[in-house]
């Protein structure tokens, strides 16, 4: 599965959409009008929480005494540790959502067990004090609207703004795709074919079909919104278990990453044929992807300090090595000059890679080395990104994300940019 949250920015209509996964809601965005540029009236509202997965041994935990301890030990820690995921804690409502997510994903809990477990978790892992959001003065007018997903605890994931104006989301823990009509507020969910397929990324094709990655189902899926019919394309290799991010190129070919299997996939929708490519670096964990103006596919490799380029015709893969061995690029964006911008999740940096020369320049995030920059997008050649923790430079807790825009400076000095005075924090 992915980390805390992915960022999706859509130039069409200049509206940003984001999902709030721990509360089963969607956050609407600001639509920019009046002919003003995105760098002057930009909006970024992001909330995140991650509390389900951690690879720590269950037996290392010392749970608090009380009614519900046995259930927590048996059900909450059967595969992963609990202590590592409670973070800043949750309200009673938040824990109810978390438990609902567990049951949506197949954890066997009776109604009686849920009624016992939820107050146990709320009592022993309450929500801790969080720093107030920081509002930065400036010419910003922000509007936000929230829609509640139809299934509680569905963990809305990667949002998609479709061409007809609808908003789609993956209900990762409920095995559904959801459609929101922003005009009426109507929310409709489509149940998928394979149980617990873990829908993740979303993309729309030219016919209005919605494609998704089955992150835990080892498949690519296609939903026809007109009929509700779901077509599945299983991975040809049993080791390719976790399709992650997907994107269509101009020829209509669907590309996708298979993170832990170290693969990059190519699916021809006309024939259904899937080809899996293997990057030269083992365990490189292909993650985010984007296309440049020439149709080349670029993939950041989250398991190493590299960025890969795939030639769509020859399928040749070239890897670019980033300056610091500790770099772990997670998402990327490409500006109109085909410069690659990436978020270095492990070091708290933003990077700029020129594929023509192979030169990479890196810049520290204002929120510090532990800010964990994650989602990143380019709109009107302005780089927007979000972080998933506050970093050591700020006294704020790790669940307070910081966001910033970085307009590129149009000059001959490659790699130069200025940090705009538009950073702000959003409370989760």
Coordinates of C-alpha atoms in Angstrom, one line a residue:
X1 CA 0.0 0.0 0.0
X2 CA 0.9 3.6 -0.2
X3 CA 2.0 6.0 2.5
X4 CA -0.1 8.7 4.1
X5 CA -1.7 10.4 1.1
X6 CA -1.2 11.1 -2.5
X7 CA -1.7 14.5 -4.1
X8 CA -3.7 15.0 -7.3
X9 CA -3.8 18.3 -9.0
X10 CA -5.9 18.8 -12.1
X11 CA -5.3 21.7 -14.6
X12 CA -8.8 21.3 -16.0
X13 CA -10.9 23.9 -14.2
X14 CA -7.8 24.6 -12.0
X15 CA -9.4 22.8 -9.1
X16 CA -7.5 20.6 -6.7
X17 CA -9.1 17.5 -5.1
X18 CA -7.8 15.5 -2.3
X19 CA -9.0 12.6 -0.1
X20 CA -9.2 12.4 3.6
X21 CA -8.7 8.7 4.2
X22 CA -9.2 8.3 7.9
X23 CA -12.5 10.1 8.0
X24 CA -14.0 8.6 4.8
X25 CA -14.6 12.0 3.3
X26 CA -13.5 14.0 0.3
X27 CA -12.1 17.5 0.4
X28 CA -13.2 19.7 -2.4
X29 CA -11.0 22.4 -3.7
X30 CA -10.6 25.9 -4.9
X31 CA -11.4 26.7 -8.5
X32 CA -9.2 29.5 -9.8
X33 CA -10.9 32.1 -12.1
X34 CA -10.7 35.7 -13.3
X35 CA -7.8 34.9 -15.5
X36 CA -5.3 34.9 -12.6
X37 CA -2.4 32.6 -12.7
X38 CA -2.1 29.6 -10.5
X39 CA 1.0 31.1 -8.9
X40 CA -1.0 34.0 -7.6
X41 CA -4.2 32.3 -6.4
X42 CA -3.2 28.7 -5.6
X43 CA -4.9 26.4 -3.2
X44 CA -3.8 23.3 -1.5
X45 CA -5.8 21.6 1.2
X46 CA -4.5 18.2 2.3
X47 CA -5.3 16.0 5.3
X48 CA -3.8 12.7 6.1
X49 CA -3.5 9.8 8.5
X50 CA -2.0 6.4 8.2
X51 CA -2.7 3.8 10.8
X52 CA -2.9 0.4 9.4
X53 CA 0.4 -1.0 8.3
X54 CA 3.8 -1.5 10.0
X55 CA 6.2 -4.3 9.7
X56 CA 7.0 -4.7 13.4
X57 CA 6.7 -8.0 15.2
X58 CA 3.4 -8.3 17.1
X59 CA 5.0 -9.9 20.1
X60 CA 7.1 -6.7 20.8
X61 CA 4.0 -4.9 22.1
X62 CA 2.9 -4.4 25.7
X63 CA -0.8 -3.5 25.5
X64 CA -2.5 -1.6 28.3
X65 CA -4.6 -3.6 30.7
X66 CA -8.4 -3.4 30.4
X67 CA -11.4 -4.9 28.7
X68 CA -10.5 -5.2 25.1
X69 CA -6.8 -6.0 25.5
X70 CA -7.3 -9.6 24.3
X71 CA -9.2 -8.5 21.3
X72 CA -6.6 -5.9 20.4
X73 CA -3.8 -8.5 20.7
X74 CA -5.6 -11.1 18.6
X75 CA -7.1 -8.8 15.9
X76 CA -5.2 -5.5 15.8
X77 CA -1.7 -7.2 16.0
X78 CA -2.2 -10.4 14.1
X79 CA 0.0 -9.2 11.3
X80 CA 1.4 -5.7 12.3
X81 CA 2.2 -3.8 15.4
X82 CA -0.3 -1.5 17.0
X83 CA 1.9 0.8 19.0
X84 CA 3.8 2.0 15.9
X85 CA 0.5 3.1 14.2
X86 CA -1.4 4.9 16.9
X87 CA 0.7 8.1 16.3
X88 CA -1.0 11.0 17.9
X89 CA -4.0 8.9 18.8
X90 CA -7.6 9.4 17.7
X91 CA -10.9 10.5 19.0
X92 CA -13.6 7.9 19.8
X93 CA -15.1 8.6 16.4
X94 CA -11.7 8.3 14.7
X95 CA -11.1 4.9 16.3
X96 CA -14.6 3.8 15.2
X97 CA -13.6 4.6 11.7
X98 CA -10.2 2.8 12.1
X99 CA -12.0 -0.4 13.3
X100 CA -14.5 -0.1 10.5
X101 CA -11.6 0.0 8.0
X102 CA -10.2 -3.2 9.5
X103 CA -13.5 -5.0 9.1
X104 CA -13.9 -3.7 5.6
X105 CA -10.6 -5.2 4.7
X106 CA -11.5 -8.6 6.1
X107 CA -10.5 -8.6 9.8
X108 CA -13.1 -10.8 11.5
X109 CA -14.7 -8.8 14.2
X110 CA -18.1 -9.4 15.7
X111 CA -20.4 -6.6 16.7
X112 CA -19.7 -7.4 20.3
X113 CA -15.9 -7.3 19.7
X114 CA -16.2 -4.0 17.9
X115 CA -18.3 -2.6 20.8
X116 CA -15.5 -3.7 23.2
X117 CA -12.4 -2.9 21.1
X118 CA -13.4 0.7 20.1
X119 CA -13.7 2.2 23.6
X120 CA -10.5 0.3 24.7
X121 CA -8.5 2.0 21.9
X122 CA -10.1 5.4 22.4
X123 CA -9.3 5.2 26.2
X124 CA -5.7 4.0 25.9
X125 CA -4.7 5.9 22.7
X126 CA -6.6 9.2 22.8
X127 CA -6.0 12.0 20.4
X128 CA -3.1 14.1 21.6
X129 CA -2.9 17.9 21.5
X130 CA -2.1 19.2 18.0
X131 CA -0.6 22.5 17.0
X132 CA -3.0 25.0 15.5
X133 CA -2.9 25.5 11.8
X134 CA -0.7 28.4 10.6
X135 CA -2.4 30.9 8.3
X136 CA 0.1 32.8 6.2
X137 CA -1.2 36.3 5.1
X138 CA -1.6 36.7 1.4
X139 CA -4.1 37.3 -1.5
X140 CA -5.7 33.9 -1.1
X141 CA -9.4 33.1 -1.2
X142 CA -9.9 29.5 -0.2
X143 CA -13.2 27.6 -0.4
X144 CA -13.5 24.0 0.7
X145 CA -16.3 21.5 0.5
X146 CA -16.4 18.0 2.0
X147 CA -18.4 15.0 0.9
X148 CA -18.8 11.9 3.0
X149 CA -18.1 8.6 1.3
X150 CA -21.0 6.2 1.1
X151 CA -19.2 3.4 3.0
X152 CA -17.7 4.4 6.5
X153 CA -14.1 3.4 6.9
X154 CA -13.6 3.0 3.1
X155 CA -10.4 4.9 3.2
X156 CA -10.8 7.1 0.1
X157 CA -7.6 7.1 -1.8
X158 CA -6.3 8.7 -5.0
X159 CA -9.0 11.2 -6.2
X160 CA -9.7 11.6 -9.9
X161 CA -11.5 14.5 -11.6
X162 CA -13.2 13.1 -14.7
X163 CA -13.9 15.1 -17.8
X164 CA -17.7 15.2 -17.1
X165 CA -17.0 17.1 -13.9
X166 CA -17.5 14.2 -11.6
X167 CA -15.0 13.3 -8.8
X168 CA -13.9 9.6 -8.4
X169 CA -12.2 7.9 -5.5
X170 CA -11.0 4.5 -4.6
X171 CA -12.5 3.0 -1.5
X172 CA -9.4 1.0 -0.8
X173 CA -10.6 -0.7 2.4
X174 CA -14.2 -1.3 1.1
X175 CA -13.3 -2.6 -2.4
X176 CA -15.4 0.0 -4.2
X177 CA -14.9 2.9 -6.6
X178 CA -16.9 6.0 -5.7
X179 CA -18.3 8.8 -7.8
X180 CA -19.2 12.2 -6.4
X181 CA -21.3 14.7 -8.3
X182 CA -20.0 18.1 -7.0
X183 CA -23.2 19.9 -8.2
X184 CA -25.7 17.7 -6.4
X185 CA -23.5 16.2 -3.7
X186 CA -24.7 12.7 -4.7
X187 CA -22.3 9.9 -3.9
X188 CA -22.5 6.6 -5.7
X189 CA -20.3 3.6 -5.1
X190 CA -19.5 0.7 -7.5
X191 CA -18.5 -2.6 -5.9
X192 CA -15.6 -4.4 -7.6
X193 CA -15.5 -7.9 -8.8
X194 CA -12.6 -9.5 -6.8
X195 CA -12.9 -9.3 -3.0
X196 CA -10.3 -7.2 -1.2
X197 CA -8.6 -6.1 -4.4
X198 CA -7.4 -2.9 -2.7
X199 CA -8.2 -0.4 -5.4
X200 CA -5.5 2.3 -5.4
X201 CA -4.7 4.6 -8.3
X202 CA -7.3 5.9 -10.8
X203 CA -7.2 7.2 -14.3
X204 CA -9.9 7.9 -17.0
X205 CA -9.6 6.7 -20.6
X206 CA -10.8 8.5 -23.7
X207 CA -14.2 6.7 -23.6
X208 CA -14.9 7.7 -20.0
X209 CA -14.1 4.3 -18.5
X210 CA -12.4 4.4 -15.1
X211 CA -9.2 2.3 -14.6
X212 CA -7.7 1.4 -11.3
X213 CA -4.9 -0.7 -9.8
X214 CA -5.8 -3.6 -7.6
X215 CA -3.1 -3.0 -5.1
X216 CA -3.7 -6.1 -3.0
X217 CA -5.5 -8.1 -5.8
X218 CA -2.6 -8.2 -8.3
X219 CA -4.7 -6.8 -11.1
X220 CA -5.7 -3.8 -13.2
X221 CA -9.4 -3.1 -13.4
X222 CA -11.7 -1.1 -15.7
X223 CA -15.1 0.2 -14.7
X224 CA -17.7 1.2 -17.2
X225 CA -19.7 3.9 -15.3
X226 CA -22.6 3.6 -17.7
X227 CA -23.3 -0.1 -16.9
X228 CA -21.3 -0.7 -13.7
X229 CA -19.5 -3.6 -15.5
X230 CA -16.0 -4.3 -14.2
X231 CA -13.3 -5.9 -16.4
X232 CA -10.2 -7.3 -14.7
X233 CA -6.7 -7.8 -16.1
X234 CA -4.7 -10.1 -13.7
X235 CA -1.0 -9.8 -13.5
X236 CA 0.8 -12.4 -15.7
X237 CA 3.5 -13.0 -13.1
X238 CA 2.4 -14.3 -9.6
X239 CA 5.2 -12.2 -8.1
X240 CA 3.6 -9.0 -9.4
X241 CA 1.3 -8.6 -6.5
X242 CA 0.9 -4.9 -5.9
X243 CA 0.1 -2.7 -8.9
X244 CA 0.4 0.9 -7.7
X245 CA 0.2 4.0 -9.9
X246 CA -1.1 4.1 -13.5
X247 CA -1.2 6.6 -16.4
X248 CA -2.3 6.6 -20.0
X249 CA 0.1 7.8 -22.8
X250 CA -1.0 9.6 -25.9
X251 CA -1.3 6.3 -27.8
X252 CA -3.8 5.0 -25.3
X253 CA -1.4 2.5 -23.7
X254 CA -1.8 2.1 -20.0
X255 CA 1.4 2.2 -17.9
X256 CA 1.6 1.2 -14.3
X257 CA 4.1 0.5 -11.5
X258 CA 4.3 -2.7 -9.4
X259 CA 6.2 -1.4 -6.4
X260 CA 7.4 -4.3 -4.4
X261 CA 7.8 -6.6 -7.4
X262 CA 10.2 -4.1 -8.9
X263 CA 8.3 -4.0 -12.2
X264 CA 6.9 -1.4 -14.6
X265 CA 3.9 -2.6 -16.6
X266 CA 2.4 -1.9 -20.0
X267 CA -1.2 -2.8 -20.8
X268 CA -2.7 -2.6 -24.3
X269 CA -6.5 -2.0 -23.7
X270 CA -7.3 -3.2 -27.2
X271 CA -5.7 -6.7 -26.8
X272 CA -5.5 -6.9 -23.0
X273 CA -1.8 -7.9 -23.3
X274 CA 0.3 -7.0 -20.3
X275 CA 4.1 -6.7 -20.5
X276 CA 6.2 -6.4 -17.3
X277 CA 9.5 -4.6 -17.5
X278 CA 12.2 -5.0 -14.8
X279 CA 14.4 -2.0 -13.9
X280 CA 18.1 -2.7 -13.8
X281 CA 18.4 -1.9 -10.1
X282 CA 17.0 -4.7 -7.9
X283 CA 14.4 -3.8 -5.3
X284 CA 14.1 -0.3 -6.7
X285 CA 10.4 -0.1 -5.9
X286 CA 9.0 1.8 -8.9
X287 CA 6.4 4.2 -7.5
X288 CA 5.2 7.5 -9.0
X289 CA 5.2 8.1 -12.7
X290 CA 4.7 10.9 -15.3
X291 CA 5.1 11.5 -19.0
X292 CA 7.1 14.2 -20.7
X293 CA 6.1 16.1 -23.8
X294 CA 7.8 13.5 -26.1
X295 CA 5.9 10.6 -24.6
X296 CA 8.8 9.2 -22.5
X297 CA 7.7 7.7 -19.2
X298 CA 9.6 8.7 -16.1
X299 CA 9.3 6.6 -12.9
X300 CA 10.8 7.5 -9.5
X301 CA 12.3 4.5 -7.7
X302 CA 11.3 4.7 -4.0
X303 CA 13.7 1.9 -2.9
X304 CA 16.8 3.6 -4.2
X305 CA 18.2 7.0 -5.2
X306 CA 17.3 6.7 -8.9
X307 CA 14.8 7.9 -11.5
X308 CA 14.0 5.7 -14.5
X309 CA 13.1 6.6 -18.0
X310 CA 11.2 4.1 -20.2
X311 CA 11.3 4.5 -24.0
X312 CA 7.7 3.6 -25.0
X313 CA 8.8 2.2 -28.4
X314 CA 11.9 0.2 -27.5
X315 CA 10.9 -0.4 -23.8
X316 CA 14.5 0.3 -22.9
X317 CA 15.0 1.5 -19.4
X318 CA 17.6 4.1 -18.4
X319 CA 18.3 5.0 -14.8
X320 CA 19.5 8.4 -13.5
X321 CA 21.3 8.3 -10.2
X322 CA 20.6 11.1 -7.8
X323 CA 23.4 12.8 -5.9
X324 CA 22.7 11.5 -2.4
X325 CA 22.6 7.7 -1.8
X326 CA 20.1 8.3 0.9
X327 CA 17.5 9.9 -1.4
X328 CA 14.2 8.1 -1.8
X329 CA 12.1 9.8 -4.5
X330 CA 8.4 9.0 -4.1
X331 CA 6.4 11.2 -6.6
X332 CA 7.4 13.4 -9.5
X333 CA 6.1 16.1 -11.7
X334 CA 7.3 17.3 -15.1
X335 CA 7.2 21.0 -16.2
X336 CA 6.7 22.2 -19.8
X337 CA 10.5 22.2 -20.4
X338 CA 10.6 18.5 -19.6
X339 CA 12.4 19.0 -16.3
X340 CA 11.8 16.4 -13.7
X341 CA 10.8 17.5 -10.2
X342 CA 10.7 14.9 -7.5
X343 CA 9.9 14.7 -3.8
X344 CA 12.7 13.1 -1.7
X345 CA 10.6 11.5 1.0
X346 CA 13.5 10.2 3.2
X347 CA 15.6 13.4 3.4
X348 CA 13.1 16.3 3.3
X349 CA 14.3 17.6 -0.1
X350 CA 12.8 18.6 -3.4
X351 CA 14.9 17.7 -6.5
X352 CA 15.3 18.9 -10.0
X353 CA 16.6 16.5 -12.7
X354 CA 17.4 17.5 -16.2
X355 CA 17.2 14.3 -18.3
X356 CA 19.1 15.9 -21.1
X357 CA 22.3 16.3 -19.0
X358 CA 21.6 14.0 -16.1
X359 CA 22.3 16.8 -13.7
X360 CA 20.3 16.9 -10.5
X361 CA 19.9 19.7 -8.0
X362 CA 18.3 19.4 -4.7
X363 CA 16.7 21.9 -2.3
X364 CA 15.7 21.4 1.4
X365 CA 12.0 21.6 2.2
X366 CA 11.3 24.6 4.6
X367 CA 9.8 22.1 7.1
X368 CA 13.1 20.3 7.7
X369 CA 14.8 17.0 7.1
X370 CA 11.9 14.9 8.5
X371 CA 9.1 16.7 6.6
X372 CA 8.8 13.7 4.3
X373 CA 7.7 15.5 1.0
X374 CA 5.2 13.2 -0.7
X375 CA 2.8 14.3 -3.4
X376 CA 4.0 16.8 -6.0
X377 CA 2.4 18.4 -9.1
X378 CA 3.2 21.0 -11.7
X379 CA 0.5 23.5 -12.7
X380 CA 1.4 26.4 -15.0
X381 CA 5.0 25.4 -14.4
X382 CA 4.6 26.1 -10.7
X383 CA 5.6 23.2 -8.5
X384 CA 3.2 22.3 -5.6
X385 CA 4.0 19.7 -3.1
X386 CA 2.9 18.5 0.4
X387 CA 4.8 17.0 3.3
X388 CA 3.5 14.4 5.6
X389 CA 5.2 15.5 8.8
X390 CA 6.3 18.8 10.3
X391 CA 10.1 18.1 10.5
X392 CA 12.6 19.0 13.2
X393 CA 12.6 22.7 12.3
X394 CA 9.0 23.0 13.6
X395 CA 7.6 22.1 17.0
X396 CA 4.4 20.8 15.4
X397 CA 3.5 17.1 15.7
X398 CA 4.1 14.7 12.8
X399 CA 0.5 14.7 11.7
X400 CA 0.5 18.4 10.8
X401 CA 1.3 18.5 7.1
X402 CA 3.1 21.5 5.6
X403 CA 2.5 22.6 2.1
X404 CA 4.4 25.0 -0.1
X405 CA 4.5 26.2 -3.7
X406 CA 7.7 26.7 -5.5
X407 CA 7.5 28.8 -8.7
X408 CA 10.3 28.2 -11.1
X409 CA 12.4 31.3 -11.8
X410 CA 12.6 31.8 -15.5
X411 CA 16.3 32.6 -15.9
X412 CA 19.4 31.1 -17.4
X413 CA 20.5 29.8 -14.0
X414 CA 19.4 26.2 -14.0
X415 CA 18.0 24.9 -10.8
X416 CA 17.2 28.3 -9.3
X417 CA 13.8 28.9 -7.8
X418 CA 12.3 30.9 -5.0
X419 CA 10.0 29.6 -2.2
X420 CA 6.8 31.6 -2.5
X421 CA 5.3 33.1 0.7
X422 CA 2.3 30.8 0.4
X423 CA 3.2 28.0 2.7
X424 CA 0.6 27.0 5.2
X425 CA -0.3 24.1 7.5
X426 CA -3.5 22.2 7.5
X427 CA -4.8 20.4 10.6
X428 CA -5.6 16.8 10.2

